[in-house]
Coordinates of C-alpha atoms in Angstrom, one line a residue:
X1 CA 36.3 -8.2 176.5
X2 CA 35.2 -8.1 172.7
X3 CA 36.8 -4.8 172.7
X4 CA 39.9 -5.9 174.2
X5 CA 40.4 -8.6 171.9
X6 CA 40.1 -6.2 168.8
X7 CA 42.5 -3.6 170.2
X8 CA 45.5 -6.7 170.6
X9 CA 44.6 -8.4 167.0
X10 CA 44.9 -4.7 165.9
X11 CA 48.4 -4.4 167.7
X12 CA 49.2 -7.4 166.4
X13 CA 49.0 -7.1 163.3
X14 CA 51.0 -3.5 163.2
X15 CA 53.9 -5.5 165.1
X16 CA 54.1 -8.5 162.8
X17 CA 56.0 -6.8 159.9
X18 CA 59.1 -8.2 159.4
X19 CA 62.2 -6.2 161.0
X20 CA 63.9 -3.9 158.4
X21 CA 67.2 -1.5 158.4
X22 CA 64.7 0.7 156.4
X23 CA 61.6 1.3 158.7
X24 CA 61.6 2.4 162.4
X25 CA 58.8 1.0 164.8
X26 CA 58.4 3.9 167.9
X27 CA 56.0 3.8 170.8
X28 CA 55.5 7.5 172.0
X29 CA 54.0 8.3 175.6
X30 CA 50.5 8.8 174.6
X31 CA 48.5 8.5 171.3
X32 CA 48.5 11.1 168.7
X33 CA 45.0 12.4 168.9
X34 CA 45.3 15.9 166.7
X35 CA 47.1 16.3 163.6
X36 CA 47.6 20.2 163.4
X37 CA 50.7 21.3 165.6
X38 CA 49.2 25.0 165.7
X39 CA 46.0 24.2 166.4
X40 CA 47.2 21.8 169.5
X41 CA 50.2 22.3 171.8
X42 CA 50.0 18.7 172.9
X43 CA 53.7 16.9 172.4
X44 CA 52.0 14.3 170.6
X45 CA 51.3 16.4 167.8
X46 CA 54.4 18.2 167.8
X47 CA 56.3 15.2 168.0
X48 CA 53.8 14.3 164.5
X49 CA 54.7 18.0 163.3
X50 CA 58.4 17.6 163.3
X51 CA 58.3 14.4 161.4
X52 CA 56.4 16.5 158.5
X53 CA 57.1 20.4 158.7
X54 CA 60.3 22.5 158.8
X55 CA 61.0 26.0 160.6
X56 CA 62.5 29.5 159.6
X57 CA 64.9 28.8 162.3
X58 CA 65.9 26.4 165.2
X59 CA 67.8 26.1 168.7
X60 CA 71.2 24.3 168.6
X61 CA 72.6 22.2 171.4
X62 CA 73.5 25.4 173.2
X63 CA 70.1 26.6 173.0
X64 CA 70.9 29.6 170.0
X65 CA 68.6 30.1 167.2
X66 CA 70.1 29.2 163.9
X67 CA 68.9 29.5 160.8
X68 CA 67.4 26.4 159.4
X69 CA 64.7 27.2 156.5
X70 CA 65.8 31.3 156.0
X71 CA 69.3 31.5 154.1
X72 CA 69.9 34.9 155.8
X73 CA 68.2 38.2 157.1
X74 CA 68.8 41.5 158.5
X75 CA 67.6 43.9 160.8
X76 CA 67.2 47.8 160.9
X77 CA 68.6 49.7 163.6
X78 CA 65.8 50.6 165.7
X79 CA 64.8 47.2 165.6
X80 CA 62.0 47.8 164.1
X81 CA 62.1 46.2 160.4
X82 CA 63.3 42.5 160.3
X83 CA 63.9 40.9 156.1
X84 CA 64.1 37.4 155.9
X85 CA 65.6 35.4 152.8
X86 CA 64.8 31.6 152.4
X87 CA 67.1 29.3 151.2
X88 CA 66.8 28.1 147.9
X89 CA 65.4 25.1 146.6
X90 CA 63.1 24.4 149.4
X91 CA 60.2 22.0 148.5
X92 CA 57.0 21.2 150.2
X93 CA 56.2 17.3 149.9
X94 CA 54.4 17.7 146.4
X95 CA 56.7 19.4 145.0
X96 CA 56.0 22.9 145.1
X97 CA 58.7 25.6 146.0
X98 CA 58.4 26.6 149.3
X99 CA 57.9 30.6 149.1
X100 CA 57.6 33.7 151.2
X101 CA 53.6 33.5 151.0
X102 CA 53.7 30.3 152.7
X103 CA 56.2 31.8 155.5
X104 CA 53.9 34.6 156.1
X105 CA 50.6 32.8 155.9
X106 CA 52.1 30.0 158.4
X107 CA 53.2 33.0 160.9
X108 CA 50.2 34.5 160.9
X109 CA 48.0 31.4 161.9
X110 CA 50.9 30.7 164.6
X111 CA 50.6 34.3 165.6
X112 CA 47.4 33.1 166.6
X113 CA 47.9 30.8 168.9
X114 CA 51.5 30.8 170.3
X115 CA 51.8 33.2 173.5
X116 CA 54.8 34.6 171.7
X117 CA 53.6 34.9 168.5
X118 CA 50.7 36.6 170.3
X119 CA 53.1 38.8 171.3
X120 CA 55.1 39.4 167.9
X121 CA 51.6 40.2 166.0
X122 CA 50.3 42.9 168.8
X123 CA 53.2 44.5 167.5
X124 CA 53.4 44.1 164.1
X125 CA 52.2 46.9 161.9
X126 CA 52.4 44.7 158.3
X127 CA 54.3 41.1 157.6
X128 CA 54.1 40.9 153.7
X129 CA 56.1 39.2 151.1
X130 CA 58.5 41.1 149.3
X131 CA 59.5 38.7 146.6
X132 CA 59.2 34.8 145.9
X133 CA 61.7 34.1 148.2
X134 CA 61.9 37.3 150.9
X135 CA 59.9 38.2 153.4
X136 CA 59.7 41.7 155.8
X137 CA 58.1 41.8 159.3
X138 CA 57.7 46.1 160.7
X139 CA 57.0 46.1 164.1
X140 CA 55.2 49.3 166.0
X141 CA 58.0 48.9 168.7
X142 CA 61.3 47.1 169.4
X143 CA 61.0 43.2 170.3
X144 CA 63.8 41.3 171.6
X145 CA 62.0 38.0 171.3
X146 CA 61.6 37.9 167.2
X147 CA 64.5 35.0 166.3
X148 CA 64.0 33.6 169.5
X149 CA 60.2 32.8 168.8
X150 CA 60.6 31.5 165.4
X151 CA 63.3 29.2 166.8
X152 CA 61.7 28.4 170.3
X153 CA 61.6 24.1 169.8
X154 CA 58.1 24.0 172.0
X155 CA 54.9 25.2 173.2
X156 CA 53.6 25.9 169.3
X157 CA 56.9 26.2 166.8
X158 CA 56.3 27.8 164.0
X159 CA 55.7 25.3 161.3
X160 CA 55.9 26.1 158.0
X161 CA 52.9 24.6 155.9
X162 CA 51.6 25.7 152.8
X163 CA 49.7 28.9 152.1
X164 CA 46.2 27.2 151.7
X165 CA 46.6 25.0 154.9
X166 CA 48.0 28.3 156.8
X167 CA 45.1 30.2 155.8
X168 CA 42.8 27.4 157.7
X169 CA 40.9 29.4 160.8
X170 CA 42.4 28.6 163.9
X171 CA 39.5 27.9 165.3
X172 CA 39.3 24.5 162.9
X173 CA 41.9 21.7 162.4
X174 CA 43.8 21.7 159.0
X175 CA 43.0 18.9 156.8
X176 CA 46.2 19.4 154.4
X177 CA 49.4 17.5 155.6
X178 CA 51.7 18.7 152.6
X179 CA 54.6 20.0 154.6
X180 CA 57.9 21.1 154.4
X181 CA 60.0 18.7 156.2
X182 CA 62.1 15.5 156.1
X183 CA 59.3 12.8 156.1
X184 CA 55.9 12.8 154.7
X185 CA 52.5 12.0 156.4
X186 CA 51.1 9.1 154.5
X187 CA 47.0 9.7 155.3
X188 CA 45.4 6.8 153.8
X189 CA 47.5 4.9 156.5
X190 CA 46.7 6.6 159.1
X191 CA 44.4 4.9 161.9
X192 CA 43.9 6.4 165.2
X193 CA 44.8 5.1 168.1
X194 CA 46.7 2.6 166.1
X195 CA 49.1 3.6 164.1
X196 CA 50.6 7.0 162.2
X197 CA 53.1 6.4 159.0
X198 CA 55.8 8.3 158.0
X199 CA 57.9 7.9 154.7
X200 CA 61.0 10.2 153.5
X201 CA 60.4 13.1 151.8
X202 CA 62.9 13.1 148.5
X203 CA 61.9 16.8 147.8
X204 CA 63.1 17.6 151.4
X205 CA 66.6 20.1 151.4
X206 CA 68.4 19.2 154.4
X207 CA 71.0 21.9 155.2
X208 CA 74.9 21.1 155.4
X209 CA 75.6 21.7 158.9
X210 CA 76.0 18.7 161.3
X211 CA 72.7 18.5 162.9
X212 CA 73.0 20.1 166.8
X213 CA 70.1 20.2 168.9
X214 CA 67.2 21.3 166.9
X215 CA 69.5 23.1 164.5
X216 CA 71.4 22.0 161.6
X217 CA 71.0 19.3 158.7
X218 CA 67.8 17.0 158.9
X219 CA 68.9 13.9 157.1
X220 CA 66.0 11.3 156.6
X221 CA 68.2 7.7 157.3
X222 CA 65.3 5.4 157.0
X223 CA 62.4 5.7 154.5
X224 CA 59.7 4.6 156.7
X225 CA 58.9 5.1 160.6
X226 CA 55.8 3.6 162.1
X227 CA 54.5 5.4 165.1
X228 CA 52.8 2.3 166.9
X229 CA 50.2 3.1 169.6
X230 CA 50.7 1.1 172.8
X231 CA 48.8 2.6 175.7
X232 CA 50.3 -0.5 178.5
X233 CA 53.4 0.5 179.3
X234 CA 54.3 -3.2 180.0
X235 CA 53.0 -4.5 176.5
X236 CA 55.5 -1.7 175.0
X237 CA 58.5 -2.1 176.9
X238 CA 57.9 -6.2 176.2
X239 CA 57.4 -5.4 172.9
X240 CA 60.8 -3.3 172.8
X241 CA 63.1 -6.6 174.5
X242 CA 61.5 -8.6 172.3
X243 CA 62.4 -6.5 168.8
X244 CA 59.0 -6.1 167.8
X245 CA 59.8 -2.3 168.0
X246 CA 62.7 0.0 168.2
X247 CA 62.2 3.0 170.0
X248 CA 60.0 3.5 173.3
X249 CA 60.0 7.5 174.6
X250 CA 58.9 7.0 177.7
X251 CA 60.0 4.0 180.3
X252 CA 58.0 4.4 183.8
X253 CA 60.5 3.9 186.3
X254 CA 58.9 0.8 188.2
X255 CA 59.5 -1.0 184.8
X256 CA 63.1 0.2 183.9
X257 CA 65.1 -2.7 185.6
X258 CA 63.3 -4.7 182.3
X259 CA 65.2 -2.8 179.8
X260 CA 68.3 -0.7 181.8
X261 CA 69.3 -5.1 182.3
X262 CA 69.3 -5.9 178.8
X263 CA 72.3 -6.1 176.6
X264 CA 70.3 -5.6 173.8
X265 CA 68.8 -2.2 174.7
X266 CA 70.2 1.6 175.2
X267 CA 68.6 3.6 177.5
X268 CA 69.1 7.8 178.0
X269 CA 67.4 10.6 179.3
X270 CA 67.2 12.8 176.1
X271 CA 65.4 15.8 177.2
X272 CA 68.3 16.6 179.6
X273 CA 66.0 20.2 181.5
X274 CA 63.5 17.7 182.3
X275 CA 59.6 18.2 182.5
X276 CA 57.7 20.6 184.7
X277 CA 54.8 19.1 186.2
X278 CA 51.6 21.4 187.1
X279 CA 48.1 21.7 187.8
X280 CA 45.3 24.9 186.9
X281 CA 41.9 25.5 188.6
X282 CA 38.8 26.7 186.8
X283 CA 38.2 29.9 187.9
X284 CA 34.5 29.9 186.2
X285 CA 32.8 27.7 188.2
X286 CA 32.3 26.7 192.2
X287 CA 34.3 26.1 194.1
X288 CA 37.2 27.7 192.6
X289 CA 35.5 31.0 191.3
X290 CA 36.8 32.1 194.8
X291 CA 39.8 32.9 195.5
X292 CA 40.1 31.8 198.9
X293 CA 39.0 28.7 198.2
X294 CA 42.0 28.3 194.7
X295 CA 44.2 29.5 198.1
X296 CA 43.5 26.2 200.1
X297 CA 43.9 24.0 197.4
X298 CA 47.5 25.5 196.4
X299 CA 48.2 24.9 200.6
X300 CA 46.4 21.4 200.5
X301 CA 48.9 20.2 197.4
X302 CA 52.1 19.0 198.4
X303 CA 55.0 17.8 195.8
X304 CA 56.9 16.1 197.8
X305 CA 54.2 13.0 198.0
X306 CA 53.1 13.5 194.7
X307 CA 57.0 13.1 193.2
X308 CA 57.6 10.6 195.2
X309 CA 54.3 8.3 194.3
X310 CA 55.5 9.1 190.7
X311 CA 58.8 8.5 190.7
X312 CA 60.1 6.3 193.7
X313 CA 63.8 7.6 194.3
X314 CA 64.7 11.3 195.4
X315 CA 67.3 11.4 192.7
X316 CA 64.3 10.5 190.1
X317 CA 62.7 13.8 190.8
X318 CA 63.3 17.6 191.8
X319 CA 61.2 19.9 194.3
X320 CA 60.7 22.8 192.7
X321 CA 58.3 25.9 193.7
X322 CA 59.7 28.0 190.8
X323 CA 56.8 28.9 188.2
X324 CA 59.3 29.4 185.3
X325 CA 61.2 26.1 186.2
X326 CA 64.3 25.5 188.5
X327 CA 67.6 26.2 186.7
X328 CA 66.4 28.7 184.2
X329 CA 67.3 32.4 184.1
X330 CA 64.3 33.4 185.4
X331 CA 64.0 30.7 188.6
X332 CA 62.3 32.3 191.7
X333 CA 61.8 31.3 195.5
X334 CA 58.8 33.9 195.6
X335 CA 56.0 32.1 198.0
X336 CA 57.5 28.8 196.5
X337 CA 57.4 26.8 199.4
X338 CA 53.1 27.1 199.0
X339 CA 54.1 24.4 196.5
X340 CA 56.4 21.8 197.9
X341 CA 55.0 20.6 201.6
X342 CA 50.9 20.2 202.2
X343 CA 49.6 21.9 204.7
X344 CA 46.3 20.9 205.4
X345 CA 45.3 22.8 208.5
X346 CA 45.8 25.9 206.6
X347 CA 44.0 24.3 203.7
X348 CA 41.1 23.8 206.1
X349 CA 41.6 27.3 207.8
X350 CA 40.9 29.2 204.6
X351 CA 37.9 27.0 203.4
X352 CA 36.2 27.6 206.9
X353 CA 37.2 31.3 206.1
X354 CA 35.7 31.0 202.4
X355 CA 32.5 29.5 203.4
X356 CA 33.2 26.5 201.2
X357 CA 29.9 24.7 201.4
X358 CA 31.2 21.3 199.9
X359 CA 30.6 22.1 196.2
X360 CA 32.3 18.9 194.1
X361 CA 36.1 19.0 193.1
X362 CA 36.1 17.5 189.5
X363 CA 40.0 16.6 189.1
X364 CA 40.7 14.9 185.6
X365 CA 43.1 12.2 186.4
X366 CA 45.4 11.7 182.9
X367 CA 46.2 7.7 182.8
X368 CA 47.8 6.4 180.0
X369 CA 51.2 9.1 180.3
X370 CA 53.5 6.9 182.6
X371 CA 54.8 9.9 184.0
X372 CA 51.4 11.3 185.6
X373 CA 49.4 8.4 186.1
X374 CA 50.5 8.4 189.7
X375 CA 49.5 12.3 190.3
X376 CA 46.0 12.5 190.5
X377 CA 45.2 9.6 193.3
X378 CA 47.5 11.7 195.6
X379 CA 46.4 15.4 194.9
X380 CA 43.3 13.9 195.0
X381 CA 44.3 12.4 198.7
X382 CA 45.5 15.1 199.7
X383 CA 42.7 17.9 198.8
X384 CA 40.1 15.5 200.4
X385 CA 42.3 15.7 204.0
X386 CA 42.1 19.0 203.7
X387 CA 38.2 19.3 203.6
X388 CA 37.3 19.3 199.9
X389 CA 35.0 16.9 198.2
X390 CA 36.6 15.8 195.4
X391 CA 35.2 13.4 192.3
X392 CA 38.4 11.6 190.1
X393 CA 37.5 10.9 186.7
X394 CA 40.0 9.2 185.0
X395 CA 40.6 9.1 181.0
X396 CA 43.6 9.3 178.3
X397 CA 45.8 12.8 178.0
X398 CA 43.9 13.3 174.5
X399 CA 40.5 12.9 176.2
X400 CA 41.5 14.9 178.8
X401 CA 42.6 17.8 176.5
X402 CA 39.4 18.0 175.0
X403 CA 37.4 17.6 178.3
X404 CA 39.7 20.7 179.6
X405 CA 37.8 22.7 176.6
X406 CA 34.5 22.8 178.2
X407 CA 33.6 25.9 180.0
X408 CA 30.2 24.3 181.5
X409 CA 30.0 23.4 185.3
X410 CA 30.8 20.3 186.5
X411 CA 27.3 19.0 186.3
X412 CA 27.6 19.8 182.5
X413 CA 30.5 18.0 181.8
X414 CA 33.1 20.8 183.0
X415 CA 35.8 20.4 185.3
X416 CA 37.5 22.1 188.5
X417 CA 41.6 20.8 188.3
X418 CA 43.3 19.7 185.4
X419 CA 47.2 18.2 185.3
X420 CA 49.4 18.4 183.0
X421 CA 53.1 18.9 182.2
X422 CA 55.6 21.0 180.1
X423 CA 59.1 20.7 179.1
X424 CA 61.0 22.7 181.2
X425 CA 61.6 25.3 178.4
X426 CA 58.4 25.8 177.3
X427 CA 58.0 27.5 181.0
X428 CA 61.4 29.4 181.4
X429 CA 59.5 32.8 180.9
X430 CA 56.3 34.7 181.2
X431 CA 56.3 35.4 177.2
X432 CA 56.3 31.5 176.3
X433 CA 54.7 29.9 179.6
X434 CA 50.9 29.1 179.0
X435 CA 50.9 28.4 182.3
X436 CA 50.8 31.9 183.9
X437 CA 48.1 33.0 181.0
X438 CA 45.0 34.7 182.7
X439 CA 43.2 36.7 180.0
X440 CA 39.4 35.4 180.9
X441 CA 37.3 33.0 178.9
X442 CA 38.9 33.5 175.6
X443 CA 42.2 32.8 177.2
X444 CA 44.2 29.5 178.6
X445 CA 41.8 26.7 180.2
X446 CA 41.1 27.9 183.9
X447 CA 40.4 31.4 182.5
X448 CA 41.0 33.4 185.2
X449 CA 40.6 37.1 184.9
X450 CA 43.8 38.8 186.5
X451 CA 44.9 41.8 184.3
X452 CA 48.1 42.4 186.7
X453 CA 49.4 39.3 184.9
X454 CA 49.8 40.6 181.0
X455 CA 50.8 44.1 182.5
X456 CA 53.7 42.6 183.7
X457 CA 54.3 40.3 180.6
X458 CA 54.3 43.8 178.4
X459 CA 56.5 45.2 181.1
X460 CA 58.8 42.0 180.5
X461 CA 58.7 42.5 176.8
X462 CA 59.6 46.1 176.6
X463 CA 62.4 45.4 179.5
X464 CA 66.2 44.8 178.0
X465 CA 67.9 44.3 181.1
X466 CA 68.2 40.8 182.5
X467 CA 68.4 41.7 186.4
X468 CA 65.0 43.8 186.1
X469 CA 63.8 41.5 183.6
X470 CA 64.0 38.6 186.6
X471 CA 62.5 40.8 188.9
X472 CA 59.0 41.0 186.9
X473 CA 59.6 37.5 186.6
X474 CA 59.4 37.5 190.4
X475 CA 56.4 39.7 190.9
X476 CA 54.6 37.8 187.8
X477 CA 54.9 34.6 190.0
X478 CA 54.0 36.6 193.2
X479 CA 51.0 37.5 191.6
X480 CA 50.4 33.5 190.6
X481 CA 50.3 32.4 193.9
X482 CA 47.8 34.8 195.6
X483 CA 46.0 34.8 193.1
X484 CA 46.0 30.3 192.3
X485 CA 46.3 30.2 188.6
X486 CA 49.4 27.6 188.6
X487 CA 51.4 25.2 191.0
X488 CA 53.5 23.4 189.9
X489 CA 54.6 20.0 190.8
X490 CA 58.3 19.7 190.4
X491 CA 60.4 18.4 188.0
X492 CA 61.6 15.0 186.2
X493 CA 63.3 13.6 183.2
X494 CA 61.9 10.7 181.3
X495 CA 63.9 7.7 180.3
X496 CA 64.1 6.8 176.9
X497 CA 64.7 3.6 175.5
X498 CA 65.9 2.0 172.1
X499 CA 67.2 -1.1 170.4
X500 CA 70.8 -1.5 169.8
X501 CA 70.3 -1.0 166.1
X502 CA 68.9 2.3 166.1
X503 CA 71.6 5.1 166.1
X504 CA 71.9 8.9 165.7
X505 CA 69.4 9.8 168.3
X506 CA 69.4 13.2 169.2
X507 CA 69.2 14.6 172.9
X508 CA 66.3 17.2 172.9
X509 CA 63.3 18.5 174.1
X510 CA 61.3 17.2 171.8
X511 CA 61.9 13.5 170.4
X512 CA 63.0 13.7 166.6
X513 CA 63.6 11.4 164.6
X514 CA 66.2 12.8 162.0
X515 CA 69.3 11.7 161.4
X516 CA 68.7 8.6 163.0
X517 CA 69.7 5.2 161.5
X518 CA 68.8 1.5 161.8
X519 CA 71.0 -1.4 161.2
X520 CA 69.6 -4.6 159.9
X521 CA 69.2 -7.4 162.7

């Protein structure tokens, strides 16, 4: 109770500040836990890198890269040389010019971690800077994916940071927030699990176009946003009808009557492709080491309870088997319908088969994201009425993406199921989706060893036509399946919600916060 009571004078005092035209109070879905966007592919901290970093170039509203930090570039015929000039008069937060070092440094340390970074570095023979402001990437062999990865909005963008935070290992966290874009981090502010603080960023360059999607100019409207961490969902939206803040990302539906009623509040779906919701096994570890057993627990998971425990209404949700999403280019219906109705007697038919001897099912059950909180008591129902013995330990989404780090047994602290979910984007292909990722223990958490799976990602990336490309697309989700890497969950869009005051809100995938005014109540 002592606890308790700290955490609400804490709140409290971050929501008695008086209401201003000039600072914008916003409750995101869960608390921001990392601050280095490359380092984490959490939303949180991309939602926190947007606010402070810029990119070489971003998706519009019709989903094409533009440039939005590089004033123009070129490249060779063969497609082999790409030379990139920024714009001038860029500024990072202290000050200092922006220059092609920093580009390169910061694509280098993405090329680490992003899966199509990952991809661009394999096949980059040198990535140097030619001149303060120009930059040249040579690449061993033809990629199709270059623009489209320095403007992808998700999974890790491509943040530009400066040289000497870039050059951080990616194995440790940056501890330099200077950045590059349209508001400033202000660290000796900062408290965790609290409160984040943002002010404009006066150097910052916006560019002249009208902003579209992720693209175009990003004009700073308010000097100061307070990111306010509200873990109740009920406390928030209360806190949102009664002006103490003015933007709340995510509204679970059972509480959306309390703000879709009031005349004083706007509410949206934003992110209009919606979120894929998924779950990966630990292929280290019993049970799931065999693949049998990852087989009856892809049959013994059904979405169609699982959506409709989360999200009430049939028009709340979507039934989707399709590893790369439903309505993308690459959609599939290969052994999709493994994901959408459990089937429990052939759950129980392939553990009997596997020998399954009972071993412990640790599923990490994420509860403070509205939109999964529901998941794990079902799945959990569910792969328990199909024979397995399975132990729920609930915790936070940052907790829980720390926990899914451990490669130890269960008995050590590991895990056997983790849930999560992805913007419907981030999934749309093999190149991008961490979800299909099964490169062994120095790959994605689950670390499953199935080499079929990058040769048909290199296959995809050296394919130019779209028909073949879907049918790699096809076999890569084949492959999946039999082999229980992913399911998916289906899909759903979460409702936003804002004050009357607050205008210029962008729809997106990710929440940003440019552009976006405040009138004075």
């Amino acid at each position: 109770m002592k606890h308790r009571s700290l955490a609400l004078a804490l709140m409290a005092a971050v929501l008695s500040g008086p209401a201003s035209a000039e600072t914008l109070k916003i409750v995101m879905e869960s608390r921001l836990g990392n601050l280095d966007p490359i380092l984490s592919a959490s939303h949180q901290t991309r939602e926190h890198g947007y606010l402070i970093y810029d990119t070489l170039f971003a998706e519009d509203a019709q989903g094409q890269a533009q440039p939005q930090m590089i004033d123009e570039y070129s490249v060779s015929e063969d497609g082999k040389t790409y030379r990139f000039k920024l714009r001038e008069g860029l500024a990072f937060h202290d000050g200092a010019p922006v220059t092609a070092k920093d580009a390169v440094a910061s694509i280098k340390r993405w090329g680490q971690r992003d899966r199509m970074g990952l991809a661009i570095m394999k096949a980059t023979d040198s990535l140097e800077a030619e001149d303060d402001n120009t930059f040249v990437l040579k690449l061993n062999t033809p990629l199709g994916v270059v623009i489209d990865a320095f403007a992808k909005p998700s999974g890790v963008p491509l943040f530009i940071m400066p040289e000497a935070a870039a050059a951080t290992p990616i194995t440790e966290a940056i501890t330099n927030y200077v950045g590059s874009g349209p508001f400033k981090f202000v660290e000796g502010e900062y408290s965790p699990g609290v409160k984040s603080i943002y002010v404009k960023n006066e150097n910052y360059k916006p560019r002249s176009e009208e902003p579209s999607g992720m693209a175009g100019g990003k004009v700073a409207k308010v000097d100061r946003i307070e990111r306010i961490e509200i873990a109740d969902p009920l406390t928030a939206v209360n806190s949102l009808t009664e002006g103490e803040i003015d933007f709340m990302q995510n509204v679970p539906l059972d509480l959306a009557p309390l703000v879709e009623g009031n005349e004083a509040i706007t509410t949206a779906h934003l992110d209009k492709a919606g979120y894929q919701y998924g779950y990966r096994l630990n292929f280290l570890h019993p049970p799931f080491d065999n693949k049998l057993i990852r087989q009856a627990a892809l049959y013994a998971v059904g979405q169609k309870e699982i959506l409709q425990a989360q999200f009430g209404d049939a028009d709340n949700y979507q039934a989707c088997g399709a590893i790369f999403g439903c309505g993308t280019t690459y959609e599939s219906d290969v052994m999709a319908d493994i994901a959408i109705e459990a089937q429990p007697e052939k759950a129980k038919a392939l553990l009997a088969e596997a020998g399954y001897k009972g071993e412990t099912v640790l599923l990490l059950h994420v509860t403070d994201n509205p939109a999964m909180a529901a998941v794990g008591p079902v799945m959990a129902q569910q792969l328990r009425a199909a024979g397995f013995n399975v132990e729920m330990q609930a915790m936070d989404f940052m907790t829980m993406l720390s926990r899914r780090a451990s490669q130890e047994a269960v008995e050590k602290g590991g895990w056997s199921i983790f849930i999560t979910s992805w913007q419907v984007p981030e999934v749309s292909d093999p190149v991008r989706s961490y979800m299909i990722v099964s490169e062994g223990t120095k790959g994605y958490a689950g670390w499953g060893d199935v080499p079929a799976i990058d040769q048909n990602i290199q296959a995809f990336l050296a394919e130019t036509d779209v028909a073949k490309r879907k049918e790699i697309a096809a076999e890569i989700q084949k492959v999946v399946y039999e082999e229980g890497i992913y399911a998916p969950l289906g899909q759903s869009s979460r409702l936003n919600a804002w004050t009357n005051g607050v205008d210029g809100l962008i729809p997106n995938g990710p929440t940003v916060f440019w552009n976006v005014t405040k009138s004075a109540e």
